[in-house]
PDB file of C-alpha atoms in Angstrom:
ATOM      1  CA  ASP A   1     -31.354  54.673 -23.031  1.00  0.00           C
ATOM      2  CA  VAL A   2     -28.092  53.186 -24.158  1.00  0.00           C
ATOM      3  CA  LYS A   3     -25.113  55.269 -23.246  1.00  0.00           C
ATOM      4  CA  VAL A   4     -21.728  55.000 -24.937  1.00  0.00           C
ATOM      5  CA  THR A   5     -19.061  57.282 -23.568  1.00  0.00           C
ATOM      6  CA  GLN A   6     -15.575  58.051 -24.830  1.00  0.00           C
ATOM      7  CA  SER A   7     -12.815  59.207 -22.536  1.00  0.00           C
ATOM      8  CA  SER A   8     -11.911  62.393 -24.402  1.00  0.00           C
ATOM      9  CA  ARG A   9     -13.660  64.666 -26.909  1.00  0.00           C
ATOM     10  CA  TYR A  10     -10.431  66.279 -28.106  1.00  0.00           C
ATOM     11  CA  LEU A  11      -6.874  65.030 -27.850  1.00  0.00           C
ATOM     12  CA  VAL A  12      -3.549  66.446 -29.057  1.00  0.00           C
ATOM     13  CA  LYS A  13      -0.536  64.129 -29.154  1.00  0.00           C
ATOM     14  CA  ARG A  14       2.971  64.161 -30.591  1.00  0.00           C
ATOM     15  CA  THR A  15       4.311  61.821 -33.241  1.00  0.00           C
ATOM     16  CA  GLY A  16       5.628  58.630 -31.683  1.00  0.00           C
ATOM     17  CA  GLU A  17       3.534  58.838 -28.526  1.00  0.00           C
ATOM     18  CA  LYS A  18       1.442  55.886 -27.373  1.00  0.00           C
ATOM     19  CA  VAL A  19      -2.208  56.891 -27.336  1.00  0.00           C
ATOM     20  CA  PHE A  20      -5.107  55.245 -25.523  1.00  0.00           C
ATOM     21  CA  LEU A  21      -8.724  55.909 -26.475  1.00  0.00           C
ATOM     22  CA  GLU A  22     -11.280  54.481 -24.076  1.00  0.00           C
ATOM     23  CA  CYS A  23     -14.892  53.557 -24.733  1.00  0.00           C
ATOM     24  CA  VAL A  24     -17.445  52.438 -22.162  1.00  0.00           C
ATOM     25  CA  GLN A  25     -21.019  51.263 -22.700  1.00  0.00           C
ATOM     26  CA  ASP A  26     -23.604  50.722 -19.992  1.00  0.00           C
ATOM     27  CA  MET A  27     -26.006  48.252 -21.648  1.00  0.00           C
ATOM     28  CA  ASP A  28     -24.125  44.971 -21.284  1.00  0.00           C
ATOM     29  CA  HIS A  29     -23.642  44.813 -25.063  1.00  0.00           C
ATOM     30  CA  GLU A  30     -21.604  41.943 -26.418  1.00  0.00           C
ATOM     31  CA  ASN A  31     -20.207  43.620 -29.516  1.00  0.00           C
ATOM     32  CA  MET A  32     -18.152  46.784 -29.651  1.00  0.00           C
ATOM     33  CA  PHE A  33     -16.531  48.613 -32.555  1.00  0.00           C
ATOM     34  CA  TRP A  34     -13.923  51.254 -33.287  1.00  0.00           C
ATOM     35  CA  TYR A  35     -14.186  53.380 -36.431  1.00  0.00           C
ATOM     36  CA  ARG A  36     -12.259  56.280 -37.807  1.00  0.00           C
ATOM     37  CA  GLN A  37     -14.027  58.978 -39.769  1.00  0.00           C
ATOM     38  CA  ASP A  38     -12.332  61.142 -42.383  1.00  0.00           C
ATOM     39  CA  PRO A  39     -13.895  63.688 -44.758  1.00  0.00           C
ATOM     40  CA  GLY A  40     -15.059  62.057 -47.964  1.00  0.00           C
ATOM     41  CA  LEU A  41     -14.270  58.553 -46.730  1.00  0.00           C
ATOM     42  CA  GLY A  42     -17.146  57.957 -44.347  1.00  0.00           C
ATOM     43  CA  LEU A  43     -16.631  55.568 -41.447  1.00  0.00           C
ATOM     44  CA  ARG A  44     -14.042  52.838 -41.716  1.00  0.00           C
ATOM     45  CA  LEU A  45     -13.896  49.948 -39.280  1.00  0.00           C
ATOM     46  CA  ILE A  46     -10.612  49.555 -37.417  1.00  0.00           C
ATOM     47  CA  TYR A  47     -11.340  46.688 -34.994  1.00  0.00           C
ATOM     48  CA  PHE A  48     -14.298  45.047 -33.360  1.00  0.00           C
ATOM     49  CA  SER A  49     -14.867  42.682 -30.477  1.00  0.00           C
ATOM     50  CA  TYR A  50     -17.554  40.053 -29.922  1.00  0.00           C
ATOM     51  CA  ASP A  51     -16.687  39.257 -26.344  1.00  0.00           C
ATOM     52  CA  VAL A  52     -14.231  39.892 -23.565  1.00  0.00           C
ATOM     53  CA  LYS A  53     -10.665  39.254 -24.698  1.00  0.00           C
ATOM     54  CA  MET A  54     -11.828  38.656 -28.268  1.00  0.00           C
ATOM     55  CA  LYS A  55     -10.971  40.935 -31.143  1.00  0.00           C
ATOM     56  CA  GLU A  56     -11.223  40.934 -34.898  1.00  0.00           C
ATOM     57  CA  LYS A  57      -9.515  43.145 -37.447  1.00  0.00           C
ATOM     58  CA  GLY A  58     -11.649  45.470 -39.461  1.00  0.00           C
ATOM     59  CA  ASP A  59     -10.789  47.136 -42.744  1.00  0.00           C
ATOM     60  CA  ILE A  60      -7.909  49.342 -41.559  1.00  0.00           C
ATOM     61  CA  PRO A  61      -6.194  47.782 -38.502  1.00  0.00           C
ATOM     62  CA  GLU A  62      -2.632  48.785 -39.379  1.00  0.00           C
ATOM     63  CA  GLY A  63      -1.048  50.966 -36.713  1.00  0.00           C
ATOM     64  CA  TYR A  64      -3.740  50.168 -34.148  1.00  0.00           C
ATOM     65  CA  SER A  65      -4.402  47.558 -31.493  1.00  0.00           C
ATOM     66  CA  VAL A  66      -7.301  47.033 -29.084  1.00  0.00           C
ATOM     67  CA  SER A  67      -7.994  45.650 -25.650  1.00  0.00           C
ATOM     68  CA  ARG A  68     -11.185  44.317 -24.119  1.00  0.00           C
ATOM     69  CA  GLU A  69     -10.555  43.145 -20.577  1.00  0.00           C
ATOM     70  CA  LYS A  70     -14.094  43.889 -19.361  1.00  0.00           C
ATOM     71  CA  LYS A  71     -17.353  43.590 -21.234  1.00  0.00           C
ATOM     72  CA  GLU A  72     -18.244  47.259 -20.889  1.00  0.00           C
ATOM     73  CA  ARG A  73     -14.888  48.689 -21.951  1.00  0.00           C
ATOM     74  CA  PHE A  74     -13.147  48.634 -25.329  1.00  0.00           C
ATOM     75  CA  SER A  75      -9.850  50.448 -25.736  1.00  0.00           C
ATOM     76  CA  LEU A  76      -8.144  51.542 -28.930  1.00  0.00           C
ATOM     77  CA  ILE A  77      -4.369  51.876 -28.784  1.00  0.00           C
ATOM     78  CA  LEU A  78      -2.110  53.728 -31.172  1.00  0.00           C
ATOM     79  CA  GLU A  79       1.263  52.155 -30.436  1.00  0.00           C
ATOM     80  CA  SER A  80       3.253  54.989 -32.015  1.00  0.00           C
ATOM     81  CA  ALA A  81       1.077  57.822 -33.202  1.00  0.00           C
ATOM     82  CA  SER A  82       1.680  59.257 -36.650  1.00  0.00           C
ATOM     83  CA  THR A  83       0.315  62.358 -38.346  1.00  0.00           C
ATOM     84  CA  ASN A  84      -1.799  60.248 -40.720  1.00  0.00           C
ATOM     85  CA  GLN A  85      -3.738  59.021 -37.694  1.00  0.00           C
ATOM     86  CA  THR A  86      -5.150  62.483 -37.137  1.00  0.00           C
ATOM     87  CA  SER A  87      -8.859  61.785 -37.389  1.00  0.00           C
ATOM     88  CA  MET A  88     -12.205  61.494 -35.629  1.00  0.00           C
ATOM     89  CA  TYR A  89     -12.536  58.189 -33.762  1.00  0.00           C
ATOM     90  CA  LEU A  90     -15.956  56.764 -33.031  1.00  0.00           C
ATOM     91  CA  CYS A  91     -16.854  53.879 -30.767  1.00  0.00           C
ATOM     92  CA  ALA A  92     -20.098  51.896 -31.055  1.00  0.00           C
ATOM     93  CA  SER A  93     -21.781  48.958 -29.377  1.00  0.00           C
ATOM     94  CA  ILE A  94     -24.591  46.535 -30.149  1.00  0.00           C
ATOM     95  CA  GLY A  95     -26.190  43.683 -28.295  1.00  0.00           C
ATOM     96  CA  GLY A  96     -29.221  42.106 -26.720  1.00  0.00           C
ATOM     97  CA  GLY A  97     -30.446  40.777 -30.059  1.00  0.00           C
ATOM     98  CA  GLN A  98     -30.866  44.272 -31.460  1.00  0.00           C
ATOM     99  CA  GLU A  99     -29.809  45.367 -34.937  1.00  0.00           C
ATOM    100  CA  THR A 100     -28.844  48.940 -34.062  1.00  0.00           C
ATOM    101  CA  GLN A 101     -25.346  50.166 -33.283  1.00  0.00           C
ATOM    102  CA  TYR A 102     -25.175  52.912 -30.675  1.00  0.00           C
ATOM    103  CA  PHE A 103     -22.397  55.460 -31.007  1.00  0.00           C
ATOM    104  CA  GLY A 104     -20.342  57.490 -28.597  1.00  0.00           C
ATOM    105  CA  PRO A 105     -19.740  61.222 -29.141  1.00  0.00           C
ATOM    106  CA  GLY A 106     -16.361  60.695 -30.798  1.00  0.00           C
ATOM    107  CA  THR A 107     -12.780  61.680 -30.029  1.00  0.00           C
ATOM    108  CA  ARG A 108     -11.111  64.137 -32.346  1.00  0.00           C
ATOM    109  CA  LEU A 109      -7.397  63.299 -32.311  1.00  0.00           C
ATOM    110  CA  LEU A 110      -4.707  65.605 -33.628  1.00  0.00           C
ATOM    111  CA  VAL A 111      -1.197  64.180 -33.987  1.00  0.00           C
ATOM    112  CA  LEU A 112       1.505  66.811 -34.400  1.00  0.00           C
TER     113      LEU A 112
ATOM    114  CA  ALA B   1     -20.373  40.979 -49.775  1.00  0.00           C
ATOM    115  CA  GLN B   2     -22.152  44.195 -48.945  1.00  0.00           C
ATOM    116  CA  SER B   3     -21.650  47.769 -50.046  1.00  0.00           C
ATOM    117  CA  VAL B   4     -23.400  51.121 -49.915  1.00  0.00           C
ATOM    118  CA  THR B   5     -23.332  54.003 -52.374  1.00  0.00           C
ATOM    119  CA  GLN B   6     -24.614  57.424 -51.454  1.00  0.00           C
ATOM    120  CA  LEU B   7     -25.168  59.613 -54.482  1.00  0.00           C
ATOM    121  CA  GLY B   8     -24.041  63.160 -53.856  1.00  0.00           C
ATOM    122  CA  SER B   9     -21.528  64.106 -51.197  1.00  0.00           C
ATOM    123  CA  HIS B  10     -23.236  67.489 -50.789  1.00  0.00           C
ATOM    124  CA  VAL B  11     -26.909  68.354 -51.147  1.00  0.00           C
ATOM    125  CA  SER B  12     -28.307  71.850 -50.705  1.00  0.00           C
ATOM    126  CA  VAL B  13     -32.000  72.657 -50.299  1.00  0.00           C
ATOM    127  CA  SER B  14     -34.032  75.684 -49.307  1.00  0.00           C
ATOM    128  CA  GLU B  15     -35.890  75.770 -46.034  1.00  0.00           C
ATOM    129  CA  GLY B  16     -39.329  74.227 -46.592  1.00  0.00           C
ATOM    130  CA  ALA B  17     -38.248  72.249 -49.651  1.00  0.00           C
ATOM    131  CA  LEU B  18     -38.255  68.495 -50.058  1.00  0.00           C
ATOM    132  CA  VAL B  19     -35.182  66.651 -48.846  1.00  0.00           C
ATOM    133  CA  LEU B  20     -34.086  63.602 -50.855  1.00  0.00           C
ATOM    134  CA  LEU B  21     -30.869  61.786 -49.996  1.00  0.00           C
ATOM    135  CA  ARG B  22     -30.068  58.779 -52.133  1.00  0.00           C
ATOM    136  CA  CYS B  23     -28.705  55.428 -51.018  1.00  0.00           C
ATOM    137  CA  ASN B  24     -28.179  52.262 -53.033  1.00  0.00           C
ATOM    138  CA  TYR B  25     -26.892  49.050 -51.550  1.00  0.00           C
ATOM    139  CA  SER B  26     -25.728  45.632 -52.546  1.00  0.00           C
ATOM    140  CA  SER B  27     -26.059  42.626 -50.297  1.00  0.00           C
ATOM    141  CA  SER B  28     -25.814  38.890 -50.751  1.00  0.00           C
ATOM    142  CA  VAL B  29     -28.134  38.288 -47.793  1.00  0.00           C
ATOM    143  CA  PRO B  30     -31.424  39.961 -46.813  1.00  0.00           C
ATOM    144  CA  PRO B  31     -30.275  43.366 -45.674  1.00  0.00           C
ATOM    145  CA  TYR B  32     -30.908  45.497 -42.676  1.00  0.00           C
ATOM    146  CA  LEU B  33     -30.648  49.151 -43.687  1.00  0.00           C
ATOM    147  CA  PHE B  34     -30.025  52.217 -41.571  1.00  0.00           C
ATOM    148  CA  TRP B  35     -29.839  55.970 -41.831  1.00  0.00           C
ATOM    149  CA  TYR B  36     -27.771  57.801 -39.241  1.00  0.00           C
ATOM    150  CA  VAL B  37     -27.374  61.563 -38.782  1.00  0.00           C
ATOM    151  CA  GLN B  38     -24.305  63.344 -37.455  1.00  0.00           C
ATOM    152  CA  TYR B  39     -24.513  66.917 -36.230  1.00  0.00           C
ATOM    153  CA  PRO B  40     -21.243  68.885 -36.064  1.00  0.00           C
ATOM    154  CA  ASN B  41     -18.747  67.506 -33.551  1.00  0.00           C
ATOM    155  CA  GLN B  42     -21.090  64.785 -32.391  1.00  0.00           C
ATOM    156  CA  GLY B  43     -21.417  61.034 -32.756  1.00  0.00           C
ATOM    157  CA  LEU B  44     -23.914  59.277 -34.996  1.00  0.00           C
ATOM    158  CA  GLN B  45     -27.570  59.134 -34.068  1.00  0.00           C
ATOM    159  CA  LEU B  46     -30.007  56.625 -35.554  1.00  0.00           C
ATOM    160  CA  LEU B  47     -32.688  58.233 -37.737  1.00  0.00           C
ATOM    161  CA  LEU B  48     -34.468  55.091 -38.869  1.00  0.00           C
ATOM    162  CA  LYS B  49     -33.941  51.477 -39.823  1.00  0.00           C
ATOM    163  CA  TYR B  50     -35.390  48.771 -42.038  1.00  0.00           C
ATOM    164  CA  THR B  51     -35.307  45.229 -40.692  1.00  0.00           C
ATOM    165  CA  SER B  52     -37.578  43.311 -43.101  1.00  0.00           C
ATOM    166  CA  ALA B  53     -40.918  44.515 -41.750  1.00  0.00           C
ATOM    167  CA  ALA B  54     -42.765  47.400 -43.454  1.00  0.00           C
ATOM    168  CA  THR B  55     -40.954  48.734 -46.517  1.00  0.00           C
ATOM    169  CA  LEU B  56     -41.833  52.356 -45.688  1.00  0.00           C
ATOM    170  CA  VAL B  57     -40.036  53.270 -42.510  1.00  0.00           C
ATOM    171  CA  LYS B  58     -40.696  56.377 -40.463  1.00  0.00           C
ATOM    172  CA  GLY B  59     -38.022  57.863 -38.274  1.00  0.00           C
ATOM    173  CA  ILE B  60     -37.403  60.819 -36.037  1.00  0.00           C
ATOM    174  CA  ASN B  61     -37.896  64.453 -37.089  1.00  0.00           C
ATOM    175  CA  ASP B  62     -40.355  63.516 -39.901  1.00  0.00           C
ATOM    176  CA  PHE B  63     -37.787  61.635 -41.922  1.00  0.00           C
ATOM    177  CA  GLU B  64     -38.805  58.487 -43.747  1.00  0.00           C
ATOM    178  CA  ALA B  65     -37.244  55.995 -46.128  1.00  0.00           C
ATOM    179  CA  GLU B  66     -38.588  53.374 -48.468  1.00  0.00           C
ATOM    180  CA  PHE B  67     -36.925  50.023 -49.045  1.00  0.00           C
ATOM    181  CA  LYS B  68     -37.175  49.088 -52.732  1.00  0.00           C
ATOM    182  CA  LYS B  69     -35.730  45.667 -53.332  1.00  0.00           C
ATOM    183  CA  SER B  70     -36.103  45.839 -57.120  1.00  0.00           C
ATOM    184  CA  GLU B  71     -34.050  49.031 -57.198  1.00  0.00           C
ATOM    185  CA  THR B  72     -31.730  48.072 -54.293  1.00  0.00           C
ATOM    186  CA  SER B  73     -32.443  51.499 -52.871  1.00  0.00           C
ATOM    187  CA  PHE B  74     -33.205  53.020 -49.488  1.00  0.00           C
ATOM    188  CA  HIS B  75     -33.587  56.746 -50.157  1.00  0.00           C
ATOM    189  CA  LEU B  76     -34.211  59.149 -47.280  1.00  0.00           C
ATOM    190  CA  THR B  77     -36.863  61.854 -47.598  1.00  0.00           C
ATOM    191  CA  LYS B  78     -38.398  64.652 -45.595  1.00  0.00           C
ATOM    192  CA  PRO B  79     -41.273  66.727 -46.975  1.00  0.00           C
ATOM    193  CA  SER B  80     -40.112  70.075 -45.639  1.00  0.00           C
ATOM    194  CA  ALA B  81     -36.530  70.924 -44.698  1.00  0.00           C
ATOM    195  CA  HIS B  82     -35.769  72.818 -41.532  1.00  0.00           C
ATOM    196  CA  MET B  83     -32.601  74.734 -40.756  1.00  0.00           C
ATOM    197  CA  SER B  84     -31.897  72.277 -37.941  1.00  0.00           C
ATOM    198  CA  ASP B  85     -31.674  69.427 -40.486  1.00  0.00           C
ATOM    199  CA  ALA B  86     -28.276  70.662 -41.644  1.00  0.00           C
ATOM    200  CA  ALA B  87     -25.957  67.767 -40.833  1.00  0.00           C
ATOM    201  CA  GLU B  88     -24.179  64.824 -42.398  1.00  0.00           C
ATOM    202  CA  TYR B  89     -26.232  61.736 -43.166  1.00  0.00           C
ATOM    203  CA  PHE B  90     -24.921  58.202 -43.461  1.00  0.00           C
ATOM    204  CA  CYS B  91     -26.600  55.190 -44.982  1.00  0.00           C
ATOM    205  CA  ALA B  92     -25.466  51.779 -43.738  1.00  0.00           C
ATOM    206  CA  VAL B  93     -26.191  48.114 -44.397  1.00  0.00           C
ATOM    207  CA  SER B  94     -25.803  44.959 -42.400  1.00  0.00           C
ATOM    208  CA  GLY B  95     -27.273  41.522 -42.808  1.00  0.00           C
ATOM    209  CA  MET B  96     -28.685  38.676 -40.793  1.00  0.00           C
ATOM    210  CA  GLY B  97     -25.839  36.758 -39.243  1.00  0.00           C
ATOM    211  CA  SER B  98     -23.390  39.614 -39.597  1.00  0.00           C
ATOM    212  CA  GLN B  99     -23.275  40.108 -35.816  1.00  0.00           C
ATOM    213  CA  GLY B 100     -24.183  43.740 -36.189  1.00  0.00           C
ATOM    214  CA  ASN B 101     -21.302  44.740 -38.461  1.00  0.00           C
ATOM    215  CA  LEU B 102     -22.250  47.765 -40.527  1.00  0.00           C
ATOM    216  CA  ILE B 103     -20.983  48.879 -43.907  1.00  0.00           C
ATOM    217  CA  PHE B 104     -21.320  52.641 -44.263  1.00  0.00           C
ATOM    218  CA  GLY B 105     -21.660  54.901 -47.245  1.00  0.00           C
ATOM    219  CA  LYS B 106     -19.338  57.881 -47.526  1.00  0.00           C
ATOM    220  CA  GLY B 107     -21.966  60.288 -46.264  1.00  0.00           C
ATOM    221  CA  THR B 108     -24.002  63.182 -47.661  1.00  0.00           C
ATOM    222  CA  LYS B 109     -23.688  66.625 -46.168  1.00  0.00           C
ATOM    223  CA  LEU B 110     -27.015  68.440 -46.201  1.00  0.00           C
ATOM    224  CA  SER B 111     -27.102  72.243 -46.246  1.00  0.00           C
ATOM    225  CA  VAL B 112     -30.348  74.144 -45.717  1.00  0.00           C
ATOM    226  CA  LYS B 113     -30.605  77.676 -47.081  1.00  0.00           C
ATOM    227  CA  PRO B 114     -32.951  80.206 -45.472  1.00  0.00           C
TER     228      PRO B 114
END
């Protein structure tokens, strides 16, 4: 079974802090994704990566950056957290010629 | 361009009743279509997917969906709702050559009344 893990389930940060969200997958998948989920808005793509050191902006990249130094790990960085970044963050991966994205359990971030 | 519309942000059914969650899509390439379920405080779990094989797709927990190209629909059904089906359901579309990128609908929250 594919396993996607996220470093924290719940996180509380202060406005202006730098925040790191980590995602690790164990299936050697090429592609990885970061989404944020808000009530009534569904999932919106922040960034994705097709390979190590490669990244592409999604629909809402403002205020975020990403890092992919190793194939199995994809990090989302909030350079200076703001209250409007309070949300649920979901990581996903896909690869091996499959069509299905596999999701991690999510990180619920609260920015005070 | 691709998009997904889920009709009804909230659906409520009685236990034992038919579940019908609606999804319409638009896609400029042959689509792959997915239904995911999200239980409270969890990530998304794949229920079923259509990838250009059989148009009637069966998934986990007795859910199924039918791909209807003429109606650009991929509605999710279950003959008899169970209390444990209460969750949020997301329809999503991708296409060949999209490198796995998914476009999600806004979700439908299913409530099941005893």
